[in-house]
mmCIF file of C-alpha atoms in Angstrom:
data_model
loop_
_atom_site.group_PDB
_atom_site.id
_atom_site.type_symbol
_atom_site.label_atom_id
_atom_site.label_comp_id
_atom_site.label_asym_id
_atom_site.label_seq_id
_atom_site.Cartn_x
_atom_site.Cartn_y
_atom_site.Cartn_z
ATOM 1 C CA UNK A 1 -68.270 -36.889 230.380
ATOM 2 C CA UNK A 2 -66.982 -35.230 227.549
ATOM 3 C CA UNK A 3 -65.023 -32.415 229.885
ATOM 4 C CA UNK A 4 -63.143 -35.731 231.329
ATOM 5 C CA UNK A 5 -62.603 -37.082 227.258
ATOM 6 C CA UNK A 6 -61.908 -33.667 225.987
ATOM 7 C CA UNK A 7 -59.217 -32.713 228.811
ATOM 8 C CA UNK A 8 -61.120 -29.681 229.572
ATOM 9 C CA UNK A 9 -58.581 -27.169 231.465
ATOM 10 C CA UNK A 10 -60.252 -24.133 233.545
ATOM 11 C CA UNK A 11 -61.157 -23.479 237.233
ATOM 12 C CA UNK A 12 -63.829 -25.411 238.970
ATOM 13 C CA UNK A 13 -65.978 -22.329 239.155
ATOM 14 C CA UNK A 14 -66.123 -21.484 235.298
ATOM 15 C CA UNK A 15 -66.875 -25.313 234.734
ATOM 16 C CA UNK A 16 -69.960 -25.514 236.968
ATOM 17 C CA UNK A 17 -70.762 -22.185 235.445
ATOM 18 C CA UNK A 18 -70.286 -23.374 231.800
ATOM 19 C CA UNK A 19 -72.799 -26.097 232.621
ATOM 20 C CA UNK A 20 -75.377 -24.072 234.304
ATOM 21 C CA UNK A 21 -75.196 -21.232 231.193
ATOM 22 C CA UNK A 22 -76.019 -24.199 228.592
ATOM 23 C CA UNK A 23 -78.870 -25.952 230.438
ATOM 24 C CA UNK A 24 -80.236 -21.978 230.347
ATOM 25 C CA UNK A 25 -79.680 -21.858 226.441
ATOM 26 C CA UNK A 26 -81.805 -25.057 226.390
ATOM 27 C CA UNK A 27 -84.287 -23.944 228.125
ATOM 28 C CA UNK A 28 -84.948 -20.911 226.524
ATOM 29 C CA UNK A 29 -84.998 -23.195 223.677
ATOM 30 C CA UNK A 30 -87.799 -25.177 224.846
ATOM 31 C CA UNK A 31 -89.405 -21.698 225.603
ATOM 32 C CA UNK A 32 -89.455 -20.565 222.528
ATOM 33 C CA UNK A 33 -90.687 -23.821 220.668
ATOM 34 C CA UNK A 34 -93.520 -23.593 223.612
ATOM 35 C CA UNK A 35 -94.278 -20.162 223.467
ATOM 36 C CA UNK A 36 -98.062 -20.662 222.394
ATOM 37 C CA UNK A 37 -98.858 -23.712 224.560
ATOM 38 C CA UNK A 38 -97.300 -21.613 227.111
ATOM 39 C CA UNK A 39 -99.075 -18.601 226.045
ATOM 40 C CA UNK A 40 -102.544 -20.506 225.634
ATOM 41 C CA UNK A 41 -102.466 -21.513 229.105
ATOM 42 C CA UNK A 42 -101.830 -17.848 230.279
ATOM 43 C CA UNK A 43 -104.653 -16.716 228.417
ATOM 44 C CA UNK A 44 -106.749 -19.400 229.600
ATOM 45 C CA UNK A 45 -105.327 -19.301 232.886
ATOM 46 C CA UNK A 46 -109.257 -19.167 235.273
ATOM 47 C CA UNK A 47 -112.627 -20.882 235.250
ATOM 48 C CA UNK A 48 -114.960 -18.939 232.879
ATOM 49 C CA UNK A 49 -118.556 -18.479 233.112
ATOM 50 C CA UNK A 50 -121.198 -17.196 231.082
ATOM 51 C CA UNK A 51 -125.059 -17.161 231.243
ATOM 52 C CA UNK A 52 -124.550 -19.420 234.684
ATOM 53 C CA UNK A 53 -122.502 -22.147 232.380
ATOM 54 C CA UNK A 54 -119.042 -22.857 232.562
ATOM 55 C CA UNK A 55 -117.371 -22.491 229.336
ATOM 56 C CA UNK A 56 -113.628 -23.366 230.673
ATOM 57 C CA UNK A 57 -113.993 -25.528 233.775
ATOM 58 C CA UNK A 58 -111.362 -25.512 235.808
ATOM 59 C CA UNK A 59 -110.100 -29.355 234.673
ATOM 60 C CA UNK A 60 -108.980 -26.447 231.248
ATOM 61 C CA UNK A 61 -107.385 -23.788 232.405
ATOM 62 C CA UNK A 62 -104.077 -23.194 232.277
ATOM 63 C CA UNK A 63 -104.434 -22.505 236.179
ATOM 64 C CA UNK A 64 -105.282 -26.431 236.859
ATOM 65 C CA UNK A 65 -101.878 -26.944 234.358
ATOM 66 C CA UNK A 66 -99.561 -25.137 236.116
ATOM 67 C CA UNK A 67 -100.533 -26.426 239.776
ATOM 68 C CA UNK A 68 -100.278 -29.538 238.288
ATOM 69 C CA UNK A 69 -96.761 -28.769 237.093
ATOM 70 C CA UNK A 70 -95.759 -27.269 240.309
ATOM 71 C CA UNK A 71 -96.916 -30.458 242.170
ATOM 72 C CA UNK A 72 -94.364 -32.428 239.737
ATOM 73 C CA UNK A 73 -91.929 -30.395 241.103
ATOM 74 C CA UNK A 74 -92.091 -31.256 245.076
ATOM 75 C CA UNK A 75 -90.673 -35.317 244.907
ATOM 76 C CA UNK A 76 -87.059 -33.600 242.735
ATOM 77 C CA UNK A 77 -86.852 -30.428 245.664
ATOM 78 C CA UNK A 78 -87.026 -32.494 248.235
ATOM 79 C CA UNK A 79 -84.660 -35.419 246.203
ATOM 80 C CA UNK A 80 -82.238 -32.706 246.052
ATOM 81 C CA UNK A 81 -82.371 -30.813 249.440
ATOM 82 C CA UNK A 82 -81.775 -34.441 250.580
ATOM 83 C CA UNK A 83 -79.751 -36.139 248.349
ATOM 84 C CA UNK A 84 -78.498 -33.866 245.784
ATOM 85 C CA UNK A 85 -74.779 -33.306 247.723
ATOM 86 C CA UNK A 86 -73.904 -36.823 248.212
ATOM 87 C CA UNK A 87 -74.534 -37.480 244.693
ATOM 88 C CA UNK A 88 -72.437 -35.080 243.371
ATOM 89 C CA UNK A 89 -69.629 -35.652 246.789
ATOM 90 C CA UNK A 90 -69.570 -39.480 245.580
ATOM 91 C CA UNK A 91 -71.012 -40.189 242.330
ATOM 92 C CA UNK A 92 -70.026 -37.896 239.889
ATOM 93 C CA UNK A 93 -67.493 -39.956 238.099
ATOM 94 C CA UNK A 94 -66.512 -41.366 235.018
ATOM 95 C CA UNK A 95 -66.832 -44.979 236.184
ATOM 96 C CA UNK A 96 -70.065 -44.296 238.313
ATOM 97 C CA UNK A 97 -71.544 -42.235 235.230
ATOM 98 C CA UNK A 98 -70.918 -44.570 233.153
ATOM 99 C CA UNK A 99 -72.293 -47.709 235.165
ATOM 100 C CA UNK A 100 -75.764 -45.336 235.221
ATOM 101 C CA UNK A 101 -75.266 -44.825 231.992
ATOM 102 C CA UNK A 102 -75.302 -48.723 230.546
ATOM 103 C CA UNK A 103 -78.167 -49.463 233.949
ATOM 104 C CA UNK A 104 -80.489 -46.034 232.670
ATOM 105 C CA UNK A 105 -80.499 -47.621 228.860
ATOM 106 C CA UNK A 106 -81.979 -51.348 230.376
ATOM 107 C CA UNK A 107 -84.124 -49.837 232.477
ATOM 108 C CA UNK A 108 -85.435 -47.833 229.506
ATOM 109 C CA UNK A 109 -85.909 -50.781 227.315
ATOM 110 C CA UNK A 110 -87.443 -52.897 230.106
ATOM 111 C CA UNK A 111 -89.839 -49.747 231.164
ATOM 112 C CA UNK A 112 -91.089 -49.600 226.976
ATOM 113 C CA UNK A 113 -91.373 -53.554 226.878
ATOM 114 C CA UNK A 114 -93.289 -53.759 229.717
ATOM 115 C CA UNK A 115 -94.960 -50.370 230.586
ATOM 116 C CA UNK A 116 -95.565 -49.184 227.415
ATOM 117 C CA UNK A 117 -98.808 -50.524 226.288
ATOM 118 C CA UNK A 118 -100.936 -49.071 228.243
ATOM 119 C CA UNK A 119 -99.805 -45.456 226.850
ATOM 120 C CA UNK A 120 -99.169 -47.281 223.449
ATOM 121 C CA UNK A 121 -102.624 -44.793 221.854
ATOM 122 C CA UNK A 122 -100.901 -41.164 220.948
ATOM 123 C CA UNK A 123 -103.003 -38.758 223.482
ATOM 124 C CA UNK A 124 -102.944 -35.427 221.474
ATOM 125 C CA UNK A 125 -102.889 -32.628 224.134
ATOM 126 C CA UNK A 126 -102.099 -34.742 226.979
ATOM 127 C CA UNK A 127 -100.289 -32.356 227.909
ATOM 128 C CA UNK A 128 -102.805 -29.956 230.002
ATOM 129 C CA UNK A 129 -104.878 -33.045 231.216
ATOM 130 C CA UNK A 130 -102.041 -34.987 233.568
ATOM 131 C CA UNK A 131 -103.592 -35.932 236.877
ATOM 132 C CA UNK A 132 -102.126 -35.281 240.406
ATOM 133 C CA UNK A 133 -101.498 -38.687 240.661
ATOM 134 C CA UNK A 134 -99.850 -39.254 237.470
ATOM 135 C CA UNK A 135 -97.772 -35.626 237.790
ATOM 136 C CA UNK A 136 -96.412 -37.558 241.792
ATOM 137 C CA UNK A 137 -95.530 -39.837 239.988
ATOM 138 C CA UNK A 138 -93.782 -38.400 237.095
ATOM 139 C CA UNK A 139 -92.045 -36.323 240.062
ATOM 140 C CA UNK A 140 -91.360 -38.998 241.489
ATOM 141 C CA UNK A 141 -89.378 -40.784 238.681
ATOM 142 C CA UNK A 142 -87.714 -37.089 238.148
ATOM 143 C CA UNK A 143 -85.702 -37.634 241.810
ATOM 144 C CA UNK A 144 -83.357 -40.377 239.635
ATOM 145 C CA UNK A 145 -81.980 -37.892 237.807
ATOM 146 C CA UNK A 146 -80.074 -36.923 240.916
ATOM 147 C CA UNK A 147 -78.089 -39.520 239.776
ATOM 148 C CA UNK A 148 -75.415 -38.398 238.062
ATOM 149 C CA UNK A 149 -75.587 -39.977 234.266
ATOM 150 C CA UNK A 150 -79.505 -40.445 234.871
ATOM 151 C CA UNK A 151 -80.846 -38.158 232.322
ATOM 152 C CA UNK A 152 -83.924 -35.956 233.863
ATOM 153 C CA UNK A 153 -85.677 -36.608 230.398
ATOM 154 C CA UNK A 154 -85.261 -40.221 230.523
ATOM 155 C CA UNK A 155 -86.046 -40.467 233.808
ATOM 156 C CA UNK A 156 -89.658 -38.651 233.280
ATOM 157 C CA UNK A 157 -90.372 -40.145 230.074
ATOM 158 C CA UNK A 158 -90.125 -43.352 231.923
ATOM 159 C CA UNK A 159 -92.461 -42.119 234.514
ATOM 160 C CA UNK A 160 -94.695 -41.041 231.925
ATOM 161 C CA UNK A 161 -95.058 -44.378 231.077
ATOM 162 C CA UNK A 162 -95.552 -45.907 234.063
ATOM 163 C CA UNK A 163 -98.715 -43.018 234.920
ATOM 164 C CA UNK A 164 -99.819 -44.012 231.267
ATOM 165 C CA UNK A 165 -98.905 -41.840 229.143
ATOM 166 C CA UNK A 166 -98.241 -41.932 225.651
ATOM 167 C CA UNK A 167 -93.991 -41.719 224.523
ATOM 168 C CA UNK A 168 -94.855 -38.188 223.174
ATOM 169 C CA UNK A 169 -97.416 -36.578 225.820
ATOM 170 C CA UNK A 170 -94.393 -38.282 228.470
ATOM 171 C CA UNK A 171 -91.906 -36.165 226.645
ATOM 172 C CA UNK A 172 -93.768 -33.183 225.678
ATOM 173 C CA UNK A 173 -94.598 -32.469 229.843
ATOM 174 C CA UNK A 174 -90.970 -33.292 230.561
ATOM 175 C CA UNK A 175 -89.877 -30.779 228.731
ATOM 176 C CA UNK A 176 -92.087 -28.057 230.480
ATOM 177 C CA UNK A 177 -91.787 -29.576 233.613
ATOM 178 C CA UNK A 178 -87.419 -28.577 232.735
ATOM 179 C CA UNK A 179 -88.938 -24.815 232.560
ATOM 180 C CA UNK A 180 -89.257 -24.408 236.141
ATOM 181 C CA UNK A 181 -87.086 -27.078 237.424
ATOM 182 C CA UNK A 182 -83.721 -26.150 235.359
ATOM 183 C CA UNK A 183 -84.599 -22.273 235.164
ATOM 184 C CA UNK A 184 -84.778 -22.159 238.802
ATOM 185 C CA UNK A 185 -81.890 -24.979 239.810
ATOM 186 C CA UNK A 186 -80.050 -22.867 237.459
ATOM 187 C CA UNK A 187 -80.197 -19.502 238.687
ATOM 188 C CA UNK A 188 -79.923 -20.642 242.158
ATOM 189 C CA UNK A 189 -76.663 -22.320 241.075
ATOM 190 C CA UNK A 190 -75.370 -19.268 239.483
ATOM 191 C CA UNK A 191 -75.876 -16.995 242.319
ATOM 192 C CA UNK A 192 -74.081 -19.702 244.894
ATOM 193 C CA UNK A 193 -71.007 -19.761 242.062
ATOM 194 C CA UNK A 194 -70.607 -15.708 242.447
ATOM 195 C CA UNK A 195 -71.756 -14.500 238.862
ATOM 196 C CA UNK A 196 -69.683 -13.321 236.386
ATOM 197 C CA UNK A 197 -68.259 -10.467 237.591
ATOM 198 C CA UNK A 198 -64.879 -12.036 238.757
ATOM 199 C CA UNK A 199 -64.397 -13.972 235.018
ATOM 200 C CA UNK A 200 -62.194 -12.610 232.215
ATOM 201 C CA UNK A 201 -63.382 -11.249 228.567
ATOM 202 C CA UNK A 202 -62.348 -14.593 227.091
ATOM 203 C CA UNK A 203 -64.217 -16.856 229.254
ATOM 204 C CA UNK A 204 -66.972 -14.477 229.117
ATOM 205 C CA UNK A 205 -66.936 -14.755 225.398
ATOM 206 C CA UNK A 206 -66.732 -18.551 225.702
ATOM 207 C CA UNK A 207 -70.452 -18.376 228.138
ATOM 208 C CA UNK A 208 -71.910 -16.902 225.245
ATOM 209 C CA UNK A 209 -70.748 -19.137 222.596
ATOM 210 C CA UNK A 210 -71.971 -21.967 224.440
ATOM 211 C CA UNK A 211 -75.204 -20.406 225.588
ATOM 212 C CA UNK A 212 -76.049 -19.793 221.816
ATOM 213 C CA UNK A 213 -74.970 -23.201 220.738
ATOM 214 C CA UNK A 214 -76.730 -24.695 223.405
ATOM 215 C CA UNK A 215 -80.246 -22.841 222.101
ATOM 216 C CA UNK A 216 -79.490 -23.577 218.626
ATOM 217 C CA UNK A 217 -79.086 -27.262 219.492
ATOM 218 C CA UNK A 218 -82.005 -27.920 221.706
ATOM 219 C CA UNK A 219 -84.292 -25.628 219.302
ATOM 220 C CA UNK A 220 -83.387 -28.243 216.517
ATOM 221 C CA UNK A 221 -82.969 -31.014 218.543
ATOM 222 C CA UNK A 222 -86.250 -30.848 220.467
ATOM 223 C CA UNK A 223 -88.900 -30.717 218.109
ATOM 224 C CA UNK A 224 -87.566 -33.704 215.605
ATOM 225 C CA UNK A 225 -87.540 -35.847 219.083
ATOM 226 C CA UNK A 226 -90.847 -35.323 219.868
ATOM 227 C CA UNK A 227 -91.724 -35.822 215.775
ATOM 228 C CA UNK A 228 -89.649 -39.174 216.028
ATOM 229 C CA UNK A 229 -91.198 -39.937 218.878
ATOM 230 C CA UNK A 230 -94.642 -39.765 217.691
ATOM 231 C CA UNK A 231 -93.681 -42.520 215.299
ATOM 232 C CA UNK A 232 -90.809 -44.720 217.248
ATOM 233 C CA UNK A 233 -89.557 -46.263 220.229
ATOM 234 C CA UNK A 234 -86.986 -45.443 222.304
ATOM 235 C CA UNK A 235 -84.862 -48.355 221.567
ATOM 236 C CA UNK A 236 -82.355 -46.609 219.561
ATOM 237 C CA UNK A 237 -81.859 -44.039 222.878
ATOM 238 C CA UNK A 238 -81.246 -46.768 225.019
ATOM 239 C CA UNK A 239 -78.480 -48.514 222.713
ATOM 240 C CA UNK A 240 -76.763 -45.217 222.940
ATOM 241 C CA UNK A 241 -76.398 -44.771 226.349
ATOM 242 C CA UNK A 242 -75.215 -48.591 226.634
ATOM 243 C CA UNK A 243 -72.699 -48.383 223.932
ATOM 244 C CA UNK A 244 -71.481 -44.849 224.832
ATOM 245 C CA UNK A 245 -71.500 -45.556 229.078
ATOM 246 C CA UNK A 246 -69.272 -49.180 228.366
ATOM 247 C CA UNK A 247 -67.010 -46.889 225.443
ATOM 248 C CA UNK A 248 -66.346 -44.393 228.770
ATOM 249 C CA UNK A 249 -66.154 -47.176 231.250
ATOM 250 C CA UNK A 250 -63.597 -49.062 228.773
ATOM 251 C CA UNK A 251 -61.882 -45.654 228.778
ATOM 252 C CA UNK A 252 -61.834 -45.115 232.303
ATOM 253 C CA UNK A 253 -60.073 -48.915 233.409
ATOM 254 C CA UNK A 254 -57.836 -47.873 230.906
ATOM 255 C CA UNK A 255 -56.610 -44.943 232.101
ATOM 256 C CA UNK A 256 -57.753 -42.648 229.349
ATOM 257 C CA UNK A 257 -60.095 -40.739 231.624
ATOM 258 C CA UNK A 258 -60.030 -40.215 235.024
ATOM 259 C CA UNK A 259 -62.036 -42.531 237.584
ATOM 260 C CA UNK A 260 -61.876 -40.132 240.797
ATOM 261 C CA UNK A 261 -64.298 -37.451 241.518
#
């Protein structure tokens, strides 16, 4: 959105590159604000036994976690192998964004009015007990984001809710499920768009300015939204989108931005 308001000049390779550089410097972000849930479930990865008892069942290791992440996974691959072309081929426009945009913030206000409650209890360390069922369907709710202007957060958050999970347990495995998801749509990307080999010094320079913005952001950013979280609803989100996606869309009919692909 803000390449179409901002009048952003370069070839269509450095853009998509551009994009794919700062989703890694948010990543790593998350990473790094992770590192010792991440690192607890590494070290706690197996069953354990001792003296014929199990002292770390299986339902706690980090093992039973990352399956469990993995099988969040399979619903978006398979939304994307599918789908993921003719979103971008037809969708990815300021008028269709912003449409999303204003349709994503009701359906996040109607999803907390009405699904809510039943995750309304905070469920400290949620986190490493999400079923199969409830990480199928988070998956599941992760295959809107294909939309373009369907945030993958928002879209998982939702389908926290709708497995029962609490706002902040929602948001907190959304953002781990992103480790594997972005860091590997990502790369992928990267590779198809050539590397960097072909780009100049400047633009070069320009990847890593917006790589380390991008962490700085999202490693500020992320923990004071799951803190606010913890405390609020998501109402004031879901006012944003609608006020910014009609702003755009009262941009785009007026010519200000463009409406084509």
């Amino acid at each position: 959105m803000f390449e179409e308001l901002l009048d952003f000049q370069a070839s269509e390779q450095y853009i998509n590159t551009y994009s794919y550089v700062i989703q890694l410097g948010a990543i790593l972000a998350v990473m790094v604000l992770y590192r010792k849930k991440i690192l607890a479930t590494l070290q706690n990865l197996f069953p354990k036994k001792k003296n014929g008892v199990w002292t770390r069942p299986y339902s706690e290791t980090g093992l039973r976690f990352w399956i469990t992440l993995a099988i969040a996974c399979i619903p978006g691959f398979i939304g994307v192998l599918l789908l993921g072309d003719l979103a971008d081929a037809y969708l990815f426009n300021a008028v269709s964004v912003s449409i999303v945009l204003v349709l994503g913030g009701i359906a996040m206000l109607l999803a907390e009015r009405f699904c809510r409650k039943a995750a309304s209890v905070p469920q400290k360390g949620k986190w490493l007990s999400v079923s199969t069922k409830q990480a199928l369907i988070i998956g599941g709710f992760q295959c809107l984001s294909i939309i373009p202007g369907m945030s993958r957060s928002a879209s998982t958050i939702i389908g926290g809710w709708f497995a029962g999970l609490s706002t902040s347990a929602s948001a907190e495995f959304s953002f781990f499920l992103a480790i594997p998801v972005m860091l590997g749509m990502s790369a992928l990307k990267l590779i198809q768009l050539g590397g960097f080999g072909s780009m100049s010094t400047v633009e070069l320079i320009s990847l890593g300015i917006g790589f380390a913005v991008s962490f700085l952001v999202a490693l500020i950013v992320v923990k004071k939204f799951i803190a606010f979280l913890q405390k609020k609803s998501m109402t004031v989100f879901a006012c944003y989108r609608i006020v910014f996606g009609l702003f755009v869309l009262i941009l785009s009919l007026c010519g200000v931005v463009s409406m084509a692909a």
